[in-house]
mmCIF file of C-alpha atoms (C1' of nucleotides) in Angstrom:
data_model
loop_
_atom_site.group_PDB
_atom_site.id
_atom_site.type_symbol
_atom_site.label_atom_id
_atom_site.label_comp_id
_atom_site.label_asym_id
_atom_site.label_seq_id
_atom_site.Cartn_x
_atom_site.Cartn_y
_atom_site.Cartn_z
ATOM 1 C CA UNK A 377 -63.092 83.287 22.901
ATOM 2 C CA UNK A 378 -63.822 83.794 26.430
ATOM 3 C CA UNK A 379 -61.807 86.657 27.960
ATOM 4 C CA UNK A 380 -63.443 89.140 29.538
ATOM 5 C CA UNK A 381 -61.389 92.340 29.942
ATOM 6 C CA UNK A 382 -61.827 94.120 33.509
ATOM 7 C CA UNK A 383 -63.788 96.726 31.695
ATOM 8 C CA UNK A 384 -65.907 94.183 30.378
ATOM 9 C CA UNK A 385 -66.507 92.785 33.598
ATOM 10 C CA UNK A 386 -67.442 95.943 35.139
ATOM 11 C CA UNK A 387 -69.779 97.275 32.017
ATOM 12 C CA UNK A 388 -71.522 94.099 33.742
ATOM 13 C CA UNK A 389 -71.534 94.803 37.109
ATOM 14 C CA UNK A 390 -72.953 97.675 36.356
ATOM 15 C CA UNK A 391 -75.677 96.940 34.506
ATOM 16 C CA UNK A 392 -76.718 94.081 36.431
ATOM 17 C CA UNK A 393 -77.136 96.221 39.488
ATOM 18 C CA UNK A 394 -78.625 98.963 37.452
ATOM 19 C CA UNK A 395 -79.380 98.751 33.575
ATOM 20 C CA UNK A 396 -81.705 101.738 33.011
ATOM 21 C CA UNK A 397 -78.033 104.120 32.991
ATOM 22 C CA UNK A 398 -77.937 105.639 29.701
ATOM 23 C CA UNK A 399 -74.639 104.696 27.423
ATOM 24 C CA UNK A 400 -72.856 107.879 28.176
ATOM 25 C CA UNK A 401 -73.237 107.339 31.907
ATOM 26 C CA UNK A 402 -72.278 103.549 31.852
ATOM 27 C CA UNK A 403 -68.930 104.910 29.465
ATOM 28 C CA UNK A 404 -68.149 107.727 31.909
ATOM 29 C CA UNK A 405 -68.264 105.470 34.733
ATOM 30 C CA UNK A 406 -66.377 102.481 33.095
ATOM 31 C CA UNK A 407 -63.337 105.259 31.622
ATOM 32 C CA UNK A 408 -64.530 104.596 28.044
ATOM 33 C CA UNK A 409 -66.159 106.931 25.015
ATOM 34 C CA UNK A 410 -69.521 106.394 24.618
ATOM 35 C CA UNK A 411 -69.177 104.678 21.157
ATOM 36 C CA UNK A 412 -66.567 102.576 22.424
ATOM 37 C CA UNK A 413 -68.877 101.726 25.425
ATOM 38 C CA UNK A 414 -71.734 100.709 23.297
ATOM 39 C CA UNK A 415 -69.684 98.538 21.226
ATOM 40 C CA UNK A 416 -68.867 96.434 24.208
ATOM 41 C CA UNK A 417 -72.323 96.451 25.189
ATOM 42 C CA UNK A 418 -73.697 95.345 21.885
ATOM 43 C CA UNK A 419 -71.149 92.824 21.669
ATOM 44 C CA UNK A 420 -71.507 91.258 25.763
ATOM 45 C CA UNK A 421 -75.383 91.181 24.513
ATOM 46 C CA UNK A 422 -74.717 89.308 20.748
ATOM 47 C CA UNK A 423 -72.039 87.219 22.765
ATOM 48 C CA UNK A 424 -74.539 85.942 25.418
ATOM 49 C CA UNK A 425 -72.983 87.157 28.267
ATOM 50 C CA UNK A 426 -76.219 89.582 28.895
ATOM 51 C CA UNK A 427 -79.036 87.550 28.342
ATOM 52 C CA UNK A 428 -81.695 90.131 28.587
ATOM 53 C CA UNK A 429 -82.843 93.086 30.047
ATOM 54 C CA UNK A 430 -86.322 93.238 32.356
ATOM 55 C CA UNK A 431 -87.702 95.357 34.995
ATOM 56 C CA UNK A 432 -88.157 93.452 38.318
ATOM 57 C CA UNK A 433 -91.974 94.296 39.475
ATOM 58 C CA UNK A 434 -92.565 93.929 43.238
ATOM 59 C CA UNK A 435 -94.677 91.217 44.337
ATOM 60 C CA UNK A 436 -95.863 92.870 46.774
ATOM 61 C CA UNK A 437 -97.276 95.669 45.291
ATOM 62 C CA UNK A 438 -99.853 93.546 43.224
ATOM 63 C CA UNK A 439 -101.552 91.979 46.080
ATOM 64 C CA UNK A 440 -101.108 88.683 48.402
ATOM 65 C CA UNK A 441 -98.581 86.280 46.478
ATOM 66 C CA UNK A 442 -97.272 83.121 47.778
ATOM 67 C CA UNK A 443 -93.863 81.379 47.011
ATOM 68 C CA UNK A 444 -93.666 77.466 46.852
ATOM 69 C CA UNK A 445 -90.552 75.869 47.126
ATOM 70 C CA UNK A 446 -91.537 72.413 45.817
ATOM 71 C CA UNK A 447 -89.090 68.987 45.809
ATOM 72 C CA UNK A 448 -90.317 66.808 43.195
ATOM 73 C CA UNK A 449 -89.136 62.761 43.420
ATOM 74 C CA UNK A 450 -89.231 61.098 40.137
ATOM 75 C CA UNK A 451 -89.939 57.563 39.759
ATOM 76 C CA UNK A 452 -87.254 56.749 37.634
ATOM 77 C CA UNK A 453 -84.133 58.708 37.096
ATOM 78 C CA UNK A 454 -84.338 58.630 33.105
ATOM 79 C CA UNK A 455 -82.914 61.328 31.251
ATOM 80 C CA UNK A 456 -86.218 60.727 28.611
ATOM 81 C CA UNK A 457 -88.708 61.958 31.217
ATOM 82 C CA UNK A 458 -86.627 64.609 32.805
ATOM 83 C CA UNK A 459 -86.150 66.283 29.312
ATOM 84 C CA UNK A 460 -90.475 66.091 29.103
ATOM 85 C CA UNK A 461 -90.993 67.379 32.718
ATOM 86 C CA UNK A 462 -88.630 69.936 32.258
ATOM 87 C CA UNK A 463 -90.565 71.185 29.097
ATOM 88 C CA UNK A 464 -93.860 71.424 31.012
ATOM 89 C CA UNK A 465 -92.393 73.414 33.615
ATOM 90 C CA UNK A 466 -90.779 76.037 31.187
ATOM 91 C CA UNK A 467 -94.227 75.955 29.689
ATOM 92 C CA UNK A 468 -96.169 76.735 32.792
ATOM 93 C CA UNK A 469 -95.677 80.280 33.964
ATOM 94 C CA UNK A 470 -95.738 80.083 37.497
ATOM 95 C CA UNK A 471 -93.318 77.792 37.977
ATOM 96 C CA UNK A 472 -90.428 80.819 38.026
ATOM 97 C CA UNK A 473 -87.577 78.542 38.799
ATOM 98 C CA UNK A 474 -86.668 74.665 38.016
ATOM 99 C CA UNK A 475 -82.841 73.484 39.461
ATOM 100 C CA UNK A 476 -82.456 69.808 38.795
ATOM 101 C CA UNK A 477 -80.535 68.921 42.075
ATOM 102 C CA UNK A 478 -78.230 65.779 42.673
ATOM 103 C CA UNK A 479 -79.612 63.240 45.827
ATOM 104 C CA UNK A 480 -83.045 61.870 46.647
ATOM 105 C CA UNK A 481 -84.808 65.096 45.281
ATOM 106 C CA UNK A 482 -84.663 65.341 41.402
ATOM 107 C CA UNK A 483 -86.049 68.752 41.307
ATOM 108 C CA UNK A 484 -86.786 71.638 43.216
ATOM 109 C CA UNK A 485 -89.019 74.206 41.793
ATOM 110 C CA UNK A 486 -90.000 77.732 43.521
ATOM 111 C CA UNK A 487 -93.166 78.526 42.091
ATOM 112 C CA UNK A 488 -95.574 82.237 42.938
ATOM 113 C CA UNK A 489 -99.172 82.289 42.654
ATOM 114 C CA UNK A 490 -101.900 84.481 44.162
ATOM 115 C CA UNK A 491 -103.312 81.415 46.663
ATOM 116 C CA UNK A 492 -103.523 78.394 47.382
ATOM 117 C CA UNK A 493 -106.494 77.431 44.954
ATOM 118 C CA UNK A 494 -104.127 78.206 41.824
ATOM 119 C CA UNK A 495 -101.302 76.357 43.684
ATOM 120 C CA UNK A 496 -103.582 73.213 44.145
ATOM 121 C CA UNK A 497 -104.703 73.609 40.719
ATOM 122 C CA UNK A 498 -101.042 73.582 39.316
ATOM 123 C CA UNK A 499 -100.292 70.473 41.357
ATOM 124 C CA UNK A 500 -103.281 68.544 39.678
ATOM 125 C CA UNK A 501 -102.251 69.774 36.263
ATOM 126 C CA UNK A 502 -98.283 69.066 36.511
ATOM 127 C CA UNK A 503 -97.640 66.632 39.714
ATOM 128 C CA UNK A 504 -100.295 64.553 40.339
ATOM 129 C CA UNK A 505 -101.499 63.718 36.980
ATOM 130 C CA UNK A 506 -97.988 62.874 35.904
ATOM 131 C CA UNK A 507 -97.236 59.530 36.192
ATOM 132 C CA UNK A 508 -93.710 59.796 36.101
ATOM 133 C CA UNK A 509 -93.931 61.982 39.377
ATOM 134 C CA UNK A 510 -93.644 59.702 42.478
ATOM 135 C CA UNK A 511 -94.351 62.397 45.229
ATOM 136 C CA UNK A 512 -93.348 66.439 46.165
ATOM 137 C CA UNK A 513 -92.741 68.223 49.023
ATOM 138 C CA UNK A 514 -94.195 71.595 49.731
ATOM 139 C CA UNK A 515 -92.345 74.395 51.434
ATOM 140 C CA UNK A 516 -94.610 77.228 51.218
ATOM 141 C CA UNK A 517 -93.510 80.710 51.647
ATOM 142 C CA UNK A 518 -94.889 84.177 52.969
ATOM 143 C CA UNK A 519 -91.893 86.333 52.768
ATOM 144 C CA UNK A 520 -89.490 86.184 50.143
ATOM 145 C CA UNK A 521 -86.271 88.075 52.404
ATOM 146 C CA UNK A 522 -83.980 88.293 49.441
ATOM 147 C CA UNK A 523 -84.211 88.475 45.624
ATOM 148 C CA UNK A 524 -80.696 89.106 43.808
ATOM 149 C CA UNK A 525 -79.898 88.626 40.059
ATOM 150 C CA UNK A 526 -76.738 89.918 40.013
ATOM 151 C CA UNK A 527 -73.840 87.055 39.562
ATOM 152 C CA UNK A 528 -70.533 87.594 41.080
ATOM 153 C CA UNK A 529 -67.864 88.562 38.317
ATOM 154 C CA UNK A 530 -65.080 88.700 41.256
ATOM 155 C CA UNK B 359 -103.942 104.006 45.752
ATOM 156 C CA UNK B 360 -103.677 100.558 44.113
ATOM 157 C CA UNK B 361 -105.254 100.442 41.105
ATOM 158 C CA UNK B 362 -102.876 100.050 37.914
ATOM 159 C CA UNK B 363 -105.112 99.850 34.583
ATOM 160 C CA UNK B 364 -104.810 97.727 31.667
ATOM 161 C CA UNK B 365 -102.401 99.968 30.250
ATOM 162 C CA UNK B 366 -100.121 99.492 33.371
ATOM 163 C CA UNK B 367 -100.408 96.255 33.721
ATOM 164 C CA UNK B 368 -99.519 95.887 29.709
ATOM 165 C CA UNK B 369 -96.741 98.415 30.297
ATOM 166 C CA UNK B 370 -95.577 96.237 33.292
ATOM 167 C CA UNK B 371 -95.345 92.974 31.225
ATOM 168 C CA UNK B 372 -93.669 94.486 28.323
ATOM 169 C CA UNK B 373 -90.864 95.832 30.892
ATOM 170 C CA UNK B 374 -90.871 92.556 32.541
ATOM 171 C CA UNK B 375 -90.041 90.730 29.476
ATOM 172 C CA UNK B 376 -87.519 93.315 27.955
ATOM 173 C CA UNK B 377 -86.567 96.653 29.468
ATOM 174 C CA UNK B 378 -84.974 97.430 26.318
ATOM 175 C CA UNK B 379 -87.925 98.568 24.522
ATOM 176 C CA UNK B 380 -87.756 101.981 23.508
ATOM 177 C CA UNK B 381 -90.339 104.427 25.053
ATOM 178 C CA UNK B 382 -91.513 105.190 21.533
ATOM 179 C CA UNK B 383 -91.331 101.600 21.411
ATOM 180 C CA UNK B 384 -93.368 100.540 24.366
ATOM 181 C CA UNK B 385 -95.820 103.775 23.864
ATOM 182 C CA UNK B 386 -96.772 102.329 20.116
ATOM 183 C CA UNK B 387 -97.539 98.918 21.882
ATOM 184 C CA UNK B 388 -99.547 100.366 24.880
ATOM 185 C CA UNK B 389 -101.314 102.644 22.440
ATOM 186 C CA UNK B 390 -100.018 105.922 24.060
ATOM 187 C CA UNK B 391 -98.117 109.151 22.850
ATOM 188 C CA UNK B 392 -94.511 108.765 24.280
ATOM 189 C CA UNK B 393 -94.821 111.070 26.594
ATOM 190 C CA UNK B 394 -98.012 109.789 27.939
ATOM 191 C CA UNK B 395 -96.139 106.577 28.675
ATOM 192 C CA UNK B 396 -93.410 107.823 29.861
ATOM 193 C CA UNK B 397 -94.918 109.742 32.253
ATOM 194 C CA UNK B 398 -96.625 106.110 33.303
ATOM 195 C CA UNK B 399 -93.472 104.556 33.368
ATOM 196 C CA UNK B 400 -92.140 106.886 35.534
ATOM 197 C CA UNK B 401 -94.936 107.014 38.079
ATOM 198 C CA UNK B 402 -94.651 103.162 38.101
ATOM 199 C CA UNK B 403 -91.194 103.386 39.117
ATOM 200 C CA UNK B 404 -91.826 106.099 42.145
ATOM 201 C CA UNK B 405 -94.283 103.941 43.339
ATOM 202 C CA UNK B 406 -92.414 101.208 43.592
ATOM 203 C CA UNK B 407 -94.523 98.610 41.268
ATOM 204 C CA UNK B 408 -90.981 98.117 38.843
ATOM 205 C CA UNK B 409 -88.447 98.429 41.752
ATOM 206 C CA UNK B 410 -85.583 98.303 39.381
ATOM 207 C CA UNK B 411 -84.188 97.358 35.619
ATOM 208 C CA UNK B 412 -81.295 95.072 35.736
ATOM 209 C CA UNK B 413 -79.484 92.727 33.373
ATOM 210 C CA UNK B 414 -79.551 89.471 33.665
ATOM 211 C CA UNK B 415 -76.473 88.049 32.834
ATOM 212 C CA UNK B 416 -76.210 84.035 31.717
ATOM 213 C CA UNK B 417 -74.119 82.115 34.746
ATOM 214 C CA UNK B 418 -72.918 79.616 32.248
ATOM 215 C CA UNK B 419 -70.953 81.772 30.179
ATOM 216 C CA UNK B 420 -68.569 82.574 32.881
ATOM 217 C CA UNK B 421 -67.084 79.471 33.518
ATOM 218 C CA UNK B 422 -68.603 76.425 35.931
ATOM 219 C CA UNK B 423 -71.239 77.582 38.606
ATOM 220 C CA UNK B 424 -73.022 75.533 41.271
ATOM 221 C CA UNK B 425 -76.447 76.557 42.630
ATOM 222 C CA UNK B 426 -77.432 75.425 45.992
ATOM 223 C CA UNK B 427 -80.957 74.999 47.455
ATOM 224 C CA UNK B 428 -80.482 75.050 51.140
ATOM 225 C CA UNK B 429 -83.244 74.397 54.269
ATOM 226 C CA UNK B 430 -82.029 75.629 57.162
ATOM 227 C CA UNK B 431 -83.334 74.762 60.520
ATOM 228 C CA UNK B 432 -83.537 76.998 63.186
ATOM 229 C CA UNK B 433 -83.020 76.391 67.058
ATOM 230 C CA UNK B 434 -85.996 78.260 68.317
ATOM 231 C CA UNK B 435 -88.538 80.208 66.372
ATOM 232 C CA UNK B 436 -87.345 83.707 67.861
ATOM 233 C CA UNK B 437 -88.642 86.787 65.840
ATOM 234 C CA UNK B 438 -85.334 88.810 66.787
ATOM 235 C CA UNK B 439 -83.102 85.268 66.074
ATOM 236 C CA UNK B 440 -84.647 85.192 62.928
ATOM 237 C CA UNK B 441 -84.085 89.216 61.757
ATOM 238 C CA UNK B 442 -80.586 89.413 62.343
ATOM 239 C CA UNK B 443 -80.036 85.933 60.598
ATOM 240 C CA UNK B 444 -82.053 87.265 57.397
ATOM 241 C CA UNK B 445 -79.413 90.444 57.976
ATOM 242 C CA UNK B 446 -76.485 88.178 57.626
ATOM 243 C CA UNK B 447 -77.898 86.398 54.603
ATOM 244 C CA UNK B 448 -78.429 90.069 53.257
ATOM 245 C CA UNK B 449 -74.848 90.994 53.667
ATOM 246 C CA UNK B 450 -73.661 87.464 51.563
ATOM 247 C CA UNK B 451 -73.388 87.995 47.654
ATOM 248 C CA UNK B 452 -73.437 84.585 47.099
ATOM 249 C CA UNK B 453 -76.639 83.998 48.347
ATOM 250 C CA UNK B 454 -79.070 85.418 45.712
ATOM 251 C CA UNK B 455 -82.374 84.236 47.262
ATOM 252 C CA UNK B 456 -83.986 83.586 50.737
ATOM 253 C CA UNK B 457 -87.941 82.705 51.383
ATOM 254 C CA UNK B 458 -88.815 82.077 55.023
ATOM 255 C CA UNK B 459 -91.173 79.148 54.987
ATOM 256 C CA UNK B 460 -94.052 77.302 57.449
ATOM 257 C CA UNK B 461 -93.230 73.844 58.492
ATOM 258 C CA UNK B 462 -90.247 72.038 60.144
ATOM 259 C CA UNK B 463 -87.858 74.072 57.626
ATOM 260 C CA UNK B 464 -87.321 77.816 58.519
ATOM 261 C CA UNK B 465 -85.844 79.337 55.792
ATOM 262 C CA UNK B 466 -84.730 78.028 51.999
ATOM 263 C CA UNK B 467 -81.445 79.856 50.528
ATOM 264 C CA UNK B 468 -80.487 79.432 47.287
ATOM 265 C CA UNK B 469 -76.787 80.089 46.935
ATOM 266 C CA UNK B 470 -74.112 80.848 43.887
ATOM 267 C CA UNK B 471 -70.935 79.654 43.981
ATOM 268 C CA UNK B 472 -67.891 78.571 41.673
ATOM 269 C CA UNK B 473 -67.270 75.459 43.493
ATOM 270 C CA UNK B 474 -67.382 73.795 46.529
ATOM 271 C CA UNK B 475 -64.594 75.141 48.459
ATOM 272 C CA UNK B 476 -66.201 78.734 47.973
ATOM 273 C CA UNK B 477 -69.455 76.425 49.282
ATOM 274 C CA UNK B 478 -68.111 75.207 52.478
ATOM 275 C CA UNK B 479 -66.330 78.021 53.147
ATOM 276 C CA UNK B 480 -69.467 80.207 53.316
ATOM 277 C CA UNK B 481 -71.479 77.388 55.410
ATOM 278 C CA UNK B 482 -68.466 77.925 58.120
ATOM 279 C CA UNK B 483 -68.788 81.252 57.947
ATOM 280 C CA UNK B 484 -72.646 81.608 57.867
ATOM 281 C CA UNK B 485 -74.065 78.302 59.208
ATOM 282 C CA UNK B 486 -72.168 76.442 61.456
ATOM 283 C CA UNK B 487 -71.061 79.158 63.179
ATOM 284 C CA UNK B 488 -74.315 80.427 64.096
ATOM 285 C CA UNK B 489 -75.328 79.033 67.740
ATOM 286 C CA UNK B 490 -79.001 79.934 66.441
ATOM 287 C CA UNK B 491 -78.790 77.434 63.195
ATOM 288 C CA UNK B 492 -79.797 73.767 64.527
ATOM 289 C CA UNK B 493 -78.915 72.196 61.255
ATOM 290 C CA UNK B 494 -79.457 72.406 57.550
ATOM 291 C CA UNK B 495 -79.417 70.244 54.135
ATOM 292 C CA UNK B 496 -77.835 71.022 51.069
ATOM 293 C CA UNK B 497 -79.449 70.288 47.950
ATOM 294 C CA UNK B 498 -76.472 70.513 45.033
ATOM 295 C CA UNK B 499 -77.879 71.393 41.401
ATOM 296 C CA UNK B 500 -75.323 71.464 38.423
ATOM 297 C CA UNK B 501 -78.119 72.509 36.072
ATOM 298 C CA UNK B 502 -80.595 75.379 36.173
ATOM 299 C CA UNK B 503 -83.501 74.817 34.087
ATOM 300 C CA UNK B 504 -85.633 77.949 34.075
ATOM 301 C CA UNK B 505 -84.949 80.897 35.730
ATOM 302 C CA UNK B 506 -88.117 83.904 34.910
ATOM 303 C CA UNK B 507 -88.251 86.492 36.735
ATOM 304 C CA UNK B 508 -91.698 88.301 35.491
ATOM 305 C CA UNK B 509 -94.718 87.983 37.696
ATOM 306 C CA UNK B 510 -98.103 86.797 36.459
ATOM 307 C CA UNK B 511 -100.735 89.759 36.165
ATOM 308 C CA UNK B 512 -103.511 88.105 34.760
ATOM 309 C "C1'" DC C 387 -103.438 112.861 26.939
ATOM 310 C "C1'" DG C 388 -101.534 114.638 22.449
ATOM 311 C "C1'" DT C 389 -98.542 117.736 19.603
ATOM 312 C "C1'" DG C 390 -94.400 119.865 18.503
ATOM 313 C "C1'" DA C 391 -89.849 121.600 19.708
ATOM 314 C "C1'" DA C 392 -85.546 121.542 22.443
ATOM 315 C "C1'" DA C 393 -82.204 118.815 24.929
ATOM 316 C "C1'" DT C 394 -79.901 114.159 25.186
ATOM 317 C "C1'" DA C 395 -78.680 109.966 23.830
ATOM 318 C "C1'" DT C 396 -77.670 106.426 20.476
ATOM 319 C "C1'" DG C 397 -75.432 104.877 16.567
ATOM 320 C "C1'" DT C 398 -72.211 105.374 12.384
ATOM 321 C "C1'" DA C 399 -68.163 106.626 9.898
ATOM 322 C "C1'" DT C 400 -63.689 107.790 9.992
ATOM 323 C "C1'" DC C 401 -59.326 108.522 11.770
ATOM 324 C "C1'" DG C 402 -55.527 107.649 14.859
ATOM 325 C "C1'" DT C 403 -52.769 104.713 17.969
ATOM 326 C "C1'" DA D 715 -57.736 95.400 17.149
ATOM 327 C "C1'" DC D 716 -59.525 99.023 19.894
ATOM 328 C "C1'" DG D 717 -60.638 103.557 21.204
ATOM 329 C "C1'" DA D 718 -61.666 108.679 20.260
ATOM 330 C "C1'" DT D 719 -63.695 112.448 17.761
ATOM 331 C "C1'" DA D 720 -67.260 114.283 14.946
ATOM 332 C "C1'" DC D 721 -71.424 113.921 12.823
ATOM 333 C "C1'" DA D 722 -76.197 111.982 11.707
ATOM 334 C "C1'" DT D 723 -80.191 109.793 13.498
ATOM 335 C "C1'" DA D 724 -83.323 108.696 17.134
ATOM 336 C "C1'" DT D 725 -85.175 109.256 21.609
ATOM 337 C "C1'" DT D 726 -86.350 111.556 25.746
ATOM 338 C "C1'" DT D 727 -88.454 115.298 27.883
ATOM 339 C "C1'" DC D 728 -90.586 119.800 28.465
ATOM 340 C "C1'" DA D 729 -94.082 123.440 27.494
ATOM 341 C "C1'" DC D 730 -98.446 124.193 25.757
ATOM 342 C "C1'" DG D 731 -103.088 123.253 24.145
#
DNA sequence: CGTGAAATATGTATCGT
DNA sequence: ACGATACATATTTCACG
């Protein structure tokens, strides 16, 4: 089931770091035909190993944007709530990232938004207002020095 | 200079989401001729707004994984300290993510690694080796619950 | 920016190892 | 089971209006 061939793991390499090559490329650089490249791809994708494919946009480039790195306590470590709080963070868009961590933090978000005004507004809709949130810790962030995606396939 | 319309920002969301899309594809649901949006897509690119297309592969799938959130603490606030350590933290694969933040934390990592051996080993070899690191905390997460990596543009 | 045509790439079928 | 060749379909990309 899960055996990943070399060339499998370096059809992934490569499109992690780069996923705009075109098939023919990606087989030329991987020693495979084309067809025989694709199937691969098609079948990492079908398998789950490649989630999805997105362009990464620049923050930057769209104007001022801050990063939060927020530790949220819970009051009570019950799997019940977690499961609810973790819904309402997939469903609010800023919130990019959600680890549930082991120790006196429960969670640790990193959040972007434009200033502070939409970050104070997010904390009234999802921390404050939830009863099952006993306090957070802000970190707040002006330069984001590194952004990978790319997992190590060693 | 800045001023991307409502057809690049649409353009820009679709790509975010899936970079799979077909230019055909993504010109039918921008409302362009191919080649118009192509040309857009293109420009966007050169100007750095989508500063690359990657695949995101799922961490899970290849066996256990550990995510760390780490604050690190700095021993003085030093503009050149704080460069070359961002240039070390550059140079590590494992650590996919740095924000520098305000407050008595400097900088938050978050690191990828198998397990904690590969963990410790890269604290020894990036942390407590480093005269300017005062001290740092490691927060250990088994279980990454969202992970998005489009940007709001509203 | 759109249209149409040429150049490339993707995808399928089949064969061979 | 997996890859290669050849062929059909689709897409990208250029020239022109």
């Amino acid at each position: 089931m899960n055996a990943l061939d070399r060339i499998d793991r370096n059809i992934l390499m490569q499109l992690q770091q780069d996923s705009r090559l075109t098939n023919v490329q990606l087989a030329a650089q991987v020693g495979l035909s084309p067809p025989a490249c694709l199937k691969r791809v098609k079948r990492l994708t079908e398998e789950g190993y490649i989630s999805r494919q997105v362009a990464l946009v620049a923050p930057h480039k769209l104007g001022p944007m801050l990063h939060m790195v927020v530790e949220v306590f819970m009051e009570r470590d019950h799997k019940q709530l977690f499961q609810e709080f973790v819904k309402s963070i997939q469903a609010t868009p800023e919130i990019k990232q959600c680890y549930q961590v082991t120790g006196e933090v429960d969670f640790v978000l990193i959040v972007m938004v434009r200033d502070m005004e939409a970050y104070e507004k997010l904390c009234d809709r999802l921390l404050y207002s939830n009863p099952n949130v006993r306090k957070f810790r802000t970190l707040i962030s002006m330069k984001r020095d590194k952004f990978e995606t790319a997992i190590e396939l060693e």
